[in-house]
Amino acid sequence: MQLHYIANASVPSVSDKTLPVIDPSDGKAYDEIQRGNAEDVDKAVRAARRCLDSVWSKLSGAERGRLLMRLSQKIGEHADELAAIEQRDCGKPTKQAKADALALARYFEFYAGACDKLHGETLPYQEGYTVLTWREPHGVTGHVIPWNYPMQIFGRSVGGALAAGNVCVVKPSEDACLSVLRVAQLAAEVGMPAGAINIVTGYGHEVGDALARHPGIDHISFTGSPTVGTLIQQAAAIRHCPVTLELGGKSPQIVFADADLDAALPVIINAIVQNAGQTCSAGSRLLVEESIYEKLLDRLGGAFENLRVGPAAMDLDVGPLIRQSQQQRVWDFLSDAQHANIPMVAQGQVVDDAPQTGFYQAPTLLRDVPVTHRLAQEEVFGPVLASMSFRDENHAVELANATHFGLVAGIWTQDGGRQLRMARRVKSGQVFVNNYGAGGGVELPFGGVKSSGYGREKGFEALYGFTTLKTVAIKHG
Ligand code: NAD
């Protein structure tokens, strides 16, 4: 039985209620988490405030940095344990779970080094004045995170917030809490002061909503769906609490005829099958120049047919989806495709020994998807790649920008001028040229435009969002 983690102690919920933890590989419950409520959130926020006022705000940047570095090292030592926890909780193949644990360690390492490097400026002003700016932490920050990359998103969000001098109350997804609860324990073991990291588990409409509305929360980082992003924004707006929103995407991979297809193909496949397509930055739309459309789909189709899907512990190309409702969501999209006569090019295969009760979905490649169809507009959040062809550069830009999202774009071309023109014209928070995702890129600011959200996490840029700027004008004659 898992408990909340508040002020460096495991505590049961005030409600005395629990929720089951389901293994997506076989659909069976194997543990329980606390079903928290507003009272639990209140306890965590108070613990965080006490920590901020009595300990955390008194530490220098260098002291905070040493703590975060010790946590990074501890996570590294426990990477296999954390990966095993995440694997069972989220259905991640071993390679992915291990990569996530190492990325978590890397976030704390990066932000450890940043703690004592966040400074203001002196500004030129009138004769007789000295004007300074200071970057001050918001105070108690709330973090509502999703189930697809719990460790990574915890690392980037909590790592950045702590580095900037804030303390944290975290609400993980009800579908994936276990790894972050363990990380909070590891943080206590390396000397993290009680109340700097607090975790309250439970449903979004209960715990997440209470966190967004709590008057003691000074900033909210939300990573999740656009729909819940709106609810968080509305809840926070009542008391003008600043919010960072990392929402979804329908990111295009744009392939021109002069692209190096040998380099592009494995990356395009990985960008849609990684984490079973449950990635906000999944390259879920494939836009291909007409003259190579047939050739590329032919090669991709062959590769899709070789993809194998099965239990997380088998460490195949693709693991299960997170839960039954997510599986149903993907099936609904595919049945819509069938009704709209959208051709299926190829599908991977679920292995025979995958339990019938697991939440599996074979990677699926679709072609000629109309730009207005929901398969080209909405996040499937499963391993489904929607492809279409374009005539020329202008048409490619038009298709790329024809959704409400704008998170990431991939551009594949050898033409240097076109690389830059496309990078400028595509509306998204990140653009990758002849690569996609840059291997995670802890150092690279990440976030969206349009319905993909606003504000940036990752990299040094995130620290600006976790602080507020104070201007001090001194008149001294
Ligand atoms: P979700 O929006 O359903 O849930 C995210 C979190 O919000 C969970 O912790 C959930 O419990 C909580 N929540 C739900 N209802 C709430 C409410 N009324 N008030 C407060 N909190 C509430 O998203 P999900 O299904 O967990 O994750 C998938 C979505 O997340 C996708 O849309 C994906 O694109 C997005 N995502 C975005 C990024 C990014 O960085 N841009 C990263 C990962 C996932």
XYZ file of C-alpha atoms and ligand atoms in Angstrom:
521
model
C 0.000 0.000 0.000
C 1.419 3.373 -1.031
C 0.912 6.482 1.110
C 1.134 10.205 0.375
C 4.554 11.708 1.028
C 4.297 14.913 3.053
C 7.119 16.582 5.000
C 9.421 13.599 4.504
C 6.914 11.136 5.961
C 4.577 8.571 4.418
C 1.047 9.449 5.506
C -2.374 7.947 4.784
C -5.146 9.985 3.259
C -7.588 11.794 5.503
C -10.345 10.177 3.435
C -9.163 6.649 4.272
C -9.893 5.772 0.631
C -7.564 4.099 -1.847
C -7.309 3.485 -5.588
C -5.915 0.360 -7.270
C -2.617 0.335 -9.164
C -3.036 -1.590 -12.430
C -0.262 -3.279 -14.431
C -1.001 -2.364 -18.091
C 0.798 -5.501 -19.306
C -1.868 -7.797 -17.818
C -4.598 -5.405 -16.665
C -4.378 -6.692 -13.071
C -4.253 -4.682 -9.837
C -1.107 -5.220 -7.767
C -0.952 -2.324 -5.281
C -2.961 0.606 -3.927
C -2.439 4.352 -3.722
C -4.145 6.874 -1.502
C -7.209 8.628 -2.878
C -6.360 12.076 -1.547
C -8.668 15.026 -1.103
C -8.547 18.774 -0.416
C -7.561 18.218 3.228
C -4.496 16.219 2.197
C -3.581 18.960 -0.247
C -3.924 21.537 2.500
C -1.577 19.545 4.757
C 1.015 19.330 1.974
C 0.796 23.035 1.129
C 1.231 23.974 4.792
C 4.246 21.662 5.102
C 5.752 23.230 1.999
C 5.200 26.763 3.325
C 6.827 25.901 6.655
C 9.827 24.495 4.820
C 10.089 27.554 2.590
C 9.949 30.029 5.452
C 12.145 28.193 7.923
C 14.770 26.384 5.812
C 14.635 26.533 2.033
C 14.625 30.312 1.601
C 17.652 30.549 3.888
C 19.840 28.222 1.792
C 22.224 29.741 -0.726
C 22.019 28.686 -4.365
C 25.194 26.648 -3.896
C 23.678 24.783 -0.929
C 20.513 23.997 -2.871
C 22.681 22.873 -5.768
C 24.606 20.409 -3.586
C 21.345 18.861 -2.406
C 20.039 18.487 -5.941
C 23.352 16.965 -7.051
C 23.216 14.448 -4.200
C 19.676 13.560 -5.272
C 20.815 13.144 -8.882
C 23.545 10.750 -7.752
C 21.141 8.828 -5.534
C 18.686 8.458 -8.416
C 21.565 7.192 -10.570
C 22.384 4.563 -7.917
C 18.704 3.520 -7.825
C 18.116 3.761 -11.581
C 17.381 0.042 -12.004
C 14.966 0.014 -9.079
C 13.160 3.140 -10.341
C 13.030 1.755 -13.886
C 11.487 -1.487 -12.583
C 8.842 0.479 -10.651
C 7.984 2.601 -13.701
C 7.982 -0.407 -16.001
C 5.251 -2.190 -14.068
C 3.248 0.955 -13.263
C 3.242 2.371 -16.819
C 3.919 -0.645 -19.044
C 7.218 0.694 -20.333
C 9.640 -1.616 -22.142
C 12.876 -1.995 -20.161
C 14.981 0.251 -22.416
C 12.446 3.078 -22.142
C 12.009 2.724 -18.373
C 15.780 2.793 -17.850
C 16.168 5.802 -20.163
C 13.494 7.630 -18.157
C 15.273 6.935 -14.854
C 18.563 8.213 -16.244
C 16.843 11.294 -17.672
C 15.416 11.977 -14.209
C 18.940 11.864 -12.754
C 20.157 14.122 -15.544
C 17.435 16.743 -14.832
C 18.550 17.010 -11.216
C 22.183 17.152 -12.309
C 21.449 19.958 -14.784
C 19.392 21.973 -12.312
C 21.916 21.363 -9.502
C 24.458 23.234 -11.586
C 22.012 26.038 -12.339
C 21.032 26.870 -8.726
C 23.752 29.476 -8.162
C 23.726 30.960 -11.661
C 20.356 32.663 -11.765
C 20.938 36.378 -11.432
C 19.332 39.719 -12.151
C 20.819 42.735 -13.903
C 21.696 46.350 -13.295
C 19.872 48.636 -15.692
C 20.990 51.988 -17.088
C 18.613 54.721 -15.886
C 18.654 58.394 -14.984
C 21.521 60.202 -13.292
C 21.365 59.639 -9.514
C 19.674 56.230 -9.677
C 20.880 52.664 -9.475
C 18.364 50.143 -10.775
C 18.611 46.413 -10.124
C 16.503 43.425 -11.016
C 16.257 40.335 -8.816
C 14.871 36.951 -9.762
C 12.792 35.761 -6.825
C 11.132 32.344 -6.457
C 7.328 32.246 -6.574
C 7.262 30.345 -3.259
C 5.139 27.192 -3.027
C 4.694 25.686 -6.475
C 2.080 23.125 -7.500
C 2.941 20.460 -10.102
C 0.205 18.430 -11.787
C 1.790 15.754 -13.950
C 0.554 13.053 -16.351
C 1.150 9.302 -16.562
C 3.150 9.018 -19.747
C 6.597 10.056 -18.420
C 6.141 10.471 -14.642
C 9.846 10.425 -13.780
C 10.976 12.680 -16.598
C 8.241 15.238 -16.070
C 8.781 15.198 -12.302
C 12.510 15.817 -12.936
C 12.094 18.722 -15.284
C 9.303 20.387 -13.318
C 10.378 19.833 -9.699
C 14.098 20.088 -10.552
C 13.608 23.519 -12.132
C 11.296 24.765 -9.384
C 13.658 23.746 -6.550
C 16.674 25.183 -8.373
C 14.912 28.543 -8.629
C 14.285 28.511 -4.859
C 10.710 27.218 -4.696
C 9.287 24.301 -2.720
C 6.898 21.824 -4.346
C 3.589 20.044 -3.937
C 3.212 17.392 -6.621
C 0.059 15.680 -7.822
C 1.053 12.734 -10.033
C -1.453 11.000 -12.275
C -3.735 8.488 -10.572
C -2.433 6.040 -13.227
C 1.259 6.436 -12.381
C 2.402 7.527 -8.918
C 4.823 4.920 -7.700
C 8.146 6.110 -9.107
C 7.749 9.703 -7.938
C 6.751 8.573 -4.440
C 10.012 6.609 -4.324
C 12.017 9.594 -5.612
C 10.618 11.752 -2.807
C 11.856 9.150 -0.298
C 15.288 9.149 -1.919
C 15.316 12.949 -1.662
C 14.738 12.699 2.100
C 17.594 10.199 2.349
C 20.044 12.689 0.823
C 18.982 15.418 3.260
C 16.214 17.258 1.411
C 14.485 19.331 4.115
C 11.037 18.121 5.191
C 8.394 19.884 3.094
C 10.577 20.764 0.071
C 8.998 17.943 -1.986
C 5.489 16.740 -1.092
C 3.405 14.238 -3.059
C -0.363 13.889 -2.809
C -1.926 11.124 -4.896
C -5.493 10.701 -6.123
C -7.883 11.809 -8.810
C -7.425 14.990 -10.819
C -10.869 16.381 -10.096
C -10.234 15.922 -6.370
C -6.520 16.448 -5.637
C -5.479 18.340 -8.808
C -8.411 20.706 -8.624
C -7.847 21.359 -4.908
C -4.187 22.135 -5.621
C -5.043 24.579 -8.416
C -7.522 26.373 -6.137
C -5.455 26.387 -2.951
C -4.684 29.962 -1.846
C -1.261 28.853 -0.581
C -0.056 27.858 -4.062
C 1.947 30.605 -5.766
C 2.514 29.000 -9.189
C 1.174 25.951 -11.015
C 2.964 23.832 -13.597
C 0.579 21.619 -15.456
C 1.521 18.931 -17.954
C -1.389 17.078 -19.464
C -4.294 17.350 -21.848
C -5.593 20.624 -23.299
C -9.006 19.997 -21.704
C -7.639 19.752 -18.180
C -5.231 22.607 -18.957
C -8.271 24.839 -19.446
C -9.753 23.710 -16.106
C -6.460 24.429 -14.322
C -6.272 27.843 -15.953
C -9.832 28.637 -14.874
C -9.229 27.492 -11.293
C -5.988 29.463 -11.051
C -7.474 32.542 -12.723
C -9.826 33.176 -9.782
C -6.835 34.253 -7.688
C -4.539 35.260 -10.580
C -2.075 32.476 -9.853
C 0.528 32.154 -12.632
C 0.371 28.949 -14.645
C 2.684 27.104 -17.030
C 0.873 24.776 -19.398
C 2.591 21.917 -21.230
C -0.222 20.412 -23.281
C -0.459 18.056 -26.199
C 0.622 18.080 -29.821
C -0.047 16.760 -33.305
C 3.498 17.199 -34.429
C 4.414 16.937 -38.123
C 7.399 15.143 -39.609
C 7.943 16.930 -42.943
C 9.970 14.948 -45.469
C 11.216 16.573 -48.683
C 12.334 14.610 -51.736
C 16.007 15.388 -51.086
C 15.936 13.952 -47.532
C 18.335 11.230 -46.435
C 15.682 8.538 -46.030
C 18.056 6.027 -44.447
C 18.615 8.487 -41.620
C 14.999 9.676 -41.456
C 13.108 6.376 -41.412
C 14.200 4.928 -38.049
C 13.729 8.318 -36.406
C 10.251 8.777 -37.884
C 9.249 5.318 -36.652
C 10.684 5.843 -33.191
C 8.941 9.220 -32.872
C 5.532 7.554 -33.154
C 6.099 4.178 -31.457
C 8.200 5.324 -28.491
C 6.160 4.821 -25.319
C 3.429 3.267 -27.515
C 2.753 6.675 -29.067
C 1.808 8.124 -25.670
C 4.185 11.034 -25.994
C 3.098 14.667 -26.174
C 5.780 15.347 -28.780
C 5.062 12.169 -30.791
C 5.634 12.741 -34.509
C 2.072 11.688 -35.268
C 1.628 13.337 -38.693
C 3.844 12.439 -41.635
C 3.902 14.988 -44.479
C 5.798 13.740 -47.533
C 6.675 15.458 -50.817
C 4.563 13.870 -53.595
C 7.449 12.565 -55.670
C 8.695 10.233 -52.879
C 5.350 9.541 -51.158
C 4.858 6.016 -52.576
C 8.494 5.036 -52.085
C 8.597 6.250 -48.509
C 5.276 4.632 -47.530
C 6.470 1.395 -49.049
C 9.611 1.374 -46.930
C 7.786 2.547 -43.808
C 5.052 -0.065 -44.273
C 7.656 -2.837 -44.333
C 9.232 -1.510 -41.151
C 5.846 -1.178 -39.385
C 5.029 -4.824 -40.166
C 8.188 -5.853 -38.318
C 7.308 -3.984 -35.127
C 6.486 -6.273 -32.200
C 4.185 -5.377 -29.322
C 4.042 -7.157 -25.982
C 4.427 -7.087 -22.192
C 6.761 -4.402 -20.880
C 9.178 -6.927 -19.372
C 9.726 -8.534 -22.816
C 11.341 -5.235 -23.885
C 9.974 -5.330 -27.447
C 9.528 -2.362 -29.808
C 6.254 -1.360 -28.157
C 4.658 -2.015 -24.762
C 0.988 -1.776 -23.743
C -1.064 1.406 -23.536
C -1.592 2.763 -20.039
C -5.190 1.667 -19.435
C -8.252 0.162 -21.032
C -9.908 3.529 -21.752
C -6.795 4.626 -23.656
C -6.945 1.431 -25.707
C -10.607 2.100 -26.440
C -9.726 5.669 -27.457
C -7.234 4.365 -30.059
C -9.756 1.793 -31.322
C -12.329 4.576 -31.763
C -9.890 6.581 -33.891
C -9.098 3.534 -36.024
C -12.758 2.714 -36.490
C -13.360 6.339 -37.591
C -10.545 5.878 -40.123
C -12.265 2.785 -41.464
C -15.609 4.580 -41.803
C -13.896 7.443 -43.643
C -12.184 4.928 -46.014
C -8.740 6.071 -44.927
C -6.367 3.364 -46.233
C -4.253 1.415 -43.754
C -0.759 0.782 -45.144
C 0.556 -1.565 -42.483
C 0.334 -2.706 -38.870
C 2.792 -4.260 -36.454
C 1.948 -7.379 -34.472
C 1.010 -8.142 -30.888
C 3.003 -11.227 -29.832
C 1.091 -14.419 -29.067
C 2.103 -14.609 -25.423
C 0.803 -11.109 -24.577
C -1.971 -11.566 -21.957
C -5.452 -10.991 -23.388
C -6.169 -8.734 -20.421
C -3.295 -6.330 -21.261
C -3.895 -3.059 -23.121
C -2.107 -3.689 -26.421
C -2.319 -1.879 -29.734
C -0.298 -2.661 -32.853
C 1.448 0.348 -34.448
C -0.607 1.441 -37.448
C 0.372 3.432 -40.549
C -2.435 5.267 -42.369
C -2.185 7.103 -45.690
C -4.034 9.921 -47.481
C -5.517 11.178 -44.233
C -7.581 14.291 -45.070
C -6.145 17.318 -43.281
C -9.490 18.100 -41.651
C -10.131 14.549 -40.368
C -9.774 14.095 -36.606
C -6.885 11.688 -37.251
C -4.965 14.658 -38.659
C -6.230 17.091 -36.040
C -6.496 15.405 -32.635
C -4.042 13.572 -30.426
C -4.596 9.834 -30.646
C -2.008 9.201 -27.932
C -1.326 5.776 -29.368
C 1.026 4.337 -32.029
C -0.906 5.619 -35.053
C 0.888 7.563 -37.795
C -1.309 9.642 -40.140
C 0.414 10.376 -43.449
C -0.409 12.686 -46.365
C 1.478 14.161 -49.306
C 2.345 17.775 -50.162
C 3.131 19.518 -53.457
C 5.769 22.069 -52.497
C 7.205 24.073 -49.622
C 4.188 26.380 -49.290
C 1.809 23.437 -49.203
C 3.999 21.712 -46.588
C 3.837 24.807 -44.360
C 0.067 25.066 -44.838
C -0.465 21.430 -43.789
C 2.045 21.602 -40.940
C 0.280 24.617 -39.417
C -3.258 23.343 -40.028
C -3.963 22.138 -36.471
C -4.680 23.865 -33.152
C -1.425 22.458 -31.776
C 2.152 23.693 -32.086
C 4.543 21.668 -29.940
C 7.309 20.155 -32.118
C 8.075 19.813 -35.835
C 10.617 17.680 -37.695
C 12.006 18.830 -41.055
C 13.924 16.453 -43.298
C 15.823 18.079 -46.180
C 19.427 18.564 -47.275
C 18.760 22.090 -48.578
C 20.179 24.570 -46.041
C 18.039 27.503 -47.196
C 14.889 25.416 -46.979
C 15.846 24.152 -43.525
C 15.881 27.720 -42.204
C 12.809 28.895 -44.146
C 10.787 25.962 -42.886
C 12.063 26.347 -39.319
C 10.862 29.963 -39.369
C 7.479 29.297 -40.957
C 6.366 26.268 -38.950
C 4.433 27.286 -35.837
C 5.772 25.230 -32.947
C 7.816 25.523 -29.772
C 10.628 23.289 -31.043
C 11.847 22.499 -34.565
C 14.253 19.664 -35.328
C 16.071 19.555 -38.645
C 17.294 16.135 -39.831
C 16.683 14.722 -36.347
C 13.767 14.565 -33.949
C 13.799 15.196 -30.216
C 17.590 15.523 -30.012
C 17.699 12.509 -27.699
C 15.614 14.116 -24.955
C 17.517 17.378 -24.696
C 17.342 18.212 -20.979
C 19.159 21.469 -21.801
C 16.716 22.528 -24.545
C 13.715 24.721 -23.669
C 10.489 22.852 -24.339
C 6.890 23.975 -24.633
C 4.293 24.929 -27.163
C 2.351 27.586 -28.962
C -1.405 27.670 -29.642
C -3.263 24.836 -27.841
C 0.032 23.128 -26.969
C 0.325 25.565 -24.081
C 2.649 28.316 -22.983
C 5.673 28.822 -20.801
C 8.797 26.721 -21.121
C 10.200 23.857 -19.108
C 13.616 22.193 -19.502
C 16.875 24.044 -19.957
C 17.866 27.239 -18.189
C 14.856 29.029 -19.658
C 12.560 27.130 -17.278
C 14.120 28.942 -14.336
C 12.719 32.258 -15.566
C 9.223 30.761 -15.431
C 9.817 29.518 -11.897
C 10.767 33.016 -10.728
C 9.265 36.457 -10.731
C 11.321 39.558 -11.558
C 11.560 42.352 -9.009
C 12.860 45.778 -10.062
C 14.586 47.861 -7.379
C 15.218 51.546 -8.174
C 17.463 53.331 -5.647
C 17.712 57.144 -5.763
C 20.999 58.139 -4.201
C 21.745 61.538 -5.724
P -4.785 14.592 -18.166
O -4.910 16.015 -18.549
O -5.986 13.752 -18.142
O -4.154 14.463 -16.716
C -2.969 15.143 -16.360
C -2.988 15.371 -14.869
O -4.068 16.261 -14.559
C -3.226 14.101 -14.050
O -2.432 14.159 -12.886
C -4.705 14.209 -13.707
O -5.063 13.523 -12.516
C -4.847 15.714 -13.510
N -6.227 16.201 -13.635
C -7.284 15.625 -14.273
N -8.397 16.374 -14.113
C -8.050 17.442 -13.356
C -8.758 18.573 -12.852
N -10.054 18.751 -13.084
N -8.066 19.493 -12.134
C -6.744 19.333 -11.888
N -6.026 18.274 -12.314
C -6.665 17.339 -13.049
O -3.645 14.019 -19.110
P -3.087 12.565 -19.137
O -4.121 11.698 -19.758
O -2.542 12.189 -17.811
O -1.830 12.754 -20.129
C -1.986 12.814 -21.492
C -1.984 14.248 -21.984
O -0.848 14.947 -21.482
C -1.848 14.327 -23.484
O -2.725 15.309 -23.971
C -0.401 14.733 -23.693
O -0.120 15.355 -24.901
C -0.166 15.613 -22.537
N 1.269 15.726 -22.231
C 1.927 16.882 -22.533
C 3.285 16.994 -22.290
C 4.035 18.255 -22.614
O 5.100 18.450 -22.069
N 3.539 19.116 -23.462
C 3.969 15.929 -21.728
C 3.277 14.774 -21.426
C 1.906 14.694 -21.681
